[in-house]
XYZ file of C-alpha atoms in Angstrom:
135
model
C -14.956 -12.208 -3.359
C -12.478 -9.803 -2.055
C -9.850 -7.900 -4.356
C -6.401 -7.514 -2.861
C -4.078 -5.069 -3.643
C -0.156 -5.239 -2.935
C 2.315 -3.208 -2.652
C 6.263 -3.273 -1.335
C 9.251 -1.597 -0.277
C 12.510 -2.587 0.819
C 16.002 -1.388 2.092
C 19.163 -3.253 2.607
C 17.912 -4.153 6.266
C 13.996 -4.346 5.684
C 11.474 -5.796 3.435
C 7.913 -4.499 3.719
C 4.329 -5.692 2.135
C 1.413 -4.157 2.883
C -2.378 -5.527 0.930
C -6.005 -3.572 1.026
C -8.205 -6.196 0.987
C -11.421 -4.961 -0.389
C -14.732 -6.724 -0.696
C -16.619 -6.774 -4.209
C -19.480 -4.675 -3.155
C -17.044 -1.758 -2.146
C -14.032 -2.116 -4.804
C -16.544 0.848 -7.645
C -17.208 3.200 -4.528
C -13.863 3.009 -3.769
C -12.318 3.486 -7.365
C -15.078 6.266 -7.807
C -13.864 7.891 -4.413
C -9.895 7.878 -5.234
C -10.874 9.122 -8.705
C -12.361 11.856 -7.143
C -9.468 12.526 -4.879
C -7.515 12.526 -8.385
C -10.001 15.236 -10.144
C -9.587 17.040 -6.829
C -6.127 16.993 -7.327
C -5.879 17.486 -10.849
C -7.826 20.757 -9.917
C -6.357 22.301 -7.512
C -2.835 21.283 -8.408
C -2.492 20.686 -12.265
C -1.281 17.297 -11.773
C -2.669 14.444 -14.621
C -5.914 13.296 -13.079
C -4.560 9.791 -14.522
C -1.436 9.815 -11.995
C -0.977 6.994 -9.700
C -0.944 7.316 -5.869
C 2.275 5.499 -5.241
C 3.556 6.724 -1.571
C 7.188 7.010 -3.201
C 6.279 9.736 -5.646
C 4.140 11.329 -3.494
C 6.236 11.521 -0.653
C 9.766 12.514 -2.545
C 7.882 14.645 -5.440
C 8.378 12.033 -7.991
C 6.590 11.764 -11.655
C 3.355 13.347 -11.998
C 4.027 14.812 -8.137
C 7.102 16.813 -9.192
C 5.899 20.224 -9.103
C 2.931 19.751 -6.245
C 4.446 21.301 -3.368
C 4.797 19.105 0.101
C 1.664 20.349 1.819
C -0.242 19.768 -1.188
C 1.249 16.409 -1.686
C 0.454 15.687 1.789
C -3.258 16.868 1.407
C -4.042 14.862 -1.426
C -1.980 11.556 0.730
C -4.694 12.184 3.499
C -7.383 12.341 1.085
C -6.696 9.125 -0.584
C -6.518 7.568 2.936
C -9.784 9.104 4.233
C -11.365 8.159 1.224
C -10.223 4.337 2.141
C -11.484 4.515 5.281
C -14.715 5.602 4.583
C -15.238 1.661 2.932
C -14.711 -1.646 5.169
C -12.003 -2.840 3.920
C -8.924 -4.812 5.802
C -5.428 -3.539 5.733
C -3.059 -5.703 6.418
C 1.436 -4.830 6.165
C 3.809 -6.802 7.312
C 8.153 -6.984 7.880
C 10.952 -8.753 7.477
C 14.656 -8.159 8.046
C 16.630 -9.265 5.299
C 17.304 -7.938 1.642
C 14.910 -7.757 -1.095
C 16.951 -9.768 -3.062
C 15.739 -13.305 -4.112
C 18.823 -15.449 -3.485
C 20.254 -13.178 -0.545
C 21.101 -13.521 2.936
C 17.390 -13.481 4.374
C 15.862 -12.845 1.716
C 11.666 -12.472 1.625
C 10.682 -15.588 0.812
C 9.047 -16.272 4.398
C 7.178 -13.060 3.942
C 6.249 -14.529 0.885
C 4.962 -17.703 2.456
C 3.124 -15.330 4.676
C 1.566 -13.703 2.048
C -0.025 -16.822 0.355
C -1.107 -18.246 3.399
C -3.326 -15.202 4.476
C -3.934 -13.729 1.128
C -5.455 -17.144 -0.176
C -6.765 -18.420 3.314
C -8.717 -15.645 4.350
C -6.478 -15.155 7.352
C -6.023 -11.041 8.522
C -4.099 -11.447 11.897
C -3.400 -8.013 11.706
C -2.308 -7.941 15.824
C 1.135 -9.666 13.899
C 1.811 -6.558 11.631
C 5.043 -5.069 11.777
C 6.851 -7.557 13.833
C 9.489 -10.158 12.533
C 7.973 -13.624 11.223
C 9.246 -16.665 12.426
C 9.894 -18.665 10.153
């Protein structure tokens, strides 16, 4: 079985998805890792060891990120990511022009498509990631 975890973004011009596919046998390693990266954090920084690792507040010094300065925000960012790549796991993002918005002008809904087809087919083209989709 493999857990999938999804995430987006958007702008008026772009819509973004991005998924960490992550086999059962690796999904409490890798929860016991990013904890770790969380105590580590919690630590060294004072931040709530229960804060989420959303690349918005980390980035901008949203939330629980707020008073971590930008190198330390960055540290902890790359320590989260190492920690993921220590496991296999598949990560797969993909693009779209278009708004976010469901009855707009080019709206997401052949990302969407995308999504469902690979997420619940097995299928990780990944050499298709970032680029416009066709449909």
């Amino acid at each position: 079985m493999l857990l999938t975890y999804v995430d987006e973004s958007y702008t008026d011009r772009w819509y973004w998805i991005g998924a960490l596919l992550v086999p059962e046998a690796v999904a409490i390693p890798l929860s016991t890792a990013l904890d770790e990266v969380m105590t580590d954090a919690a630590t060294a920084y004072g931040t709530d060891r229960a804060a989420e690792l959303h690349g918005y507040d980390l980035f901008q010094g949203r939330m629980a990120w707020a008073r971590v300065p930008p190198r330390a925000r960055i540290a902890v960012y790359n320590a989260a990511l190492k920690a993921i790549g220590t496991y296999d796991v598949t990560v797969i993002c993909a693009a779209s022009t278009g708004t976010a918005s469901p009855g707009a002008t080019g709206s997401p809904a052949p990302l969407t498509r995308w999504c469902c087809h690979t997420f619940w087919n097995g299928w990780t083209d990944t050499r298709r990631c970032g680029t416009n989709w066709p449909w």
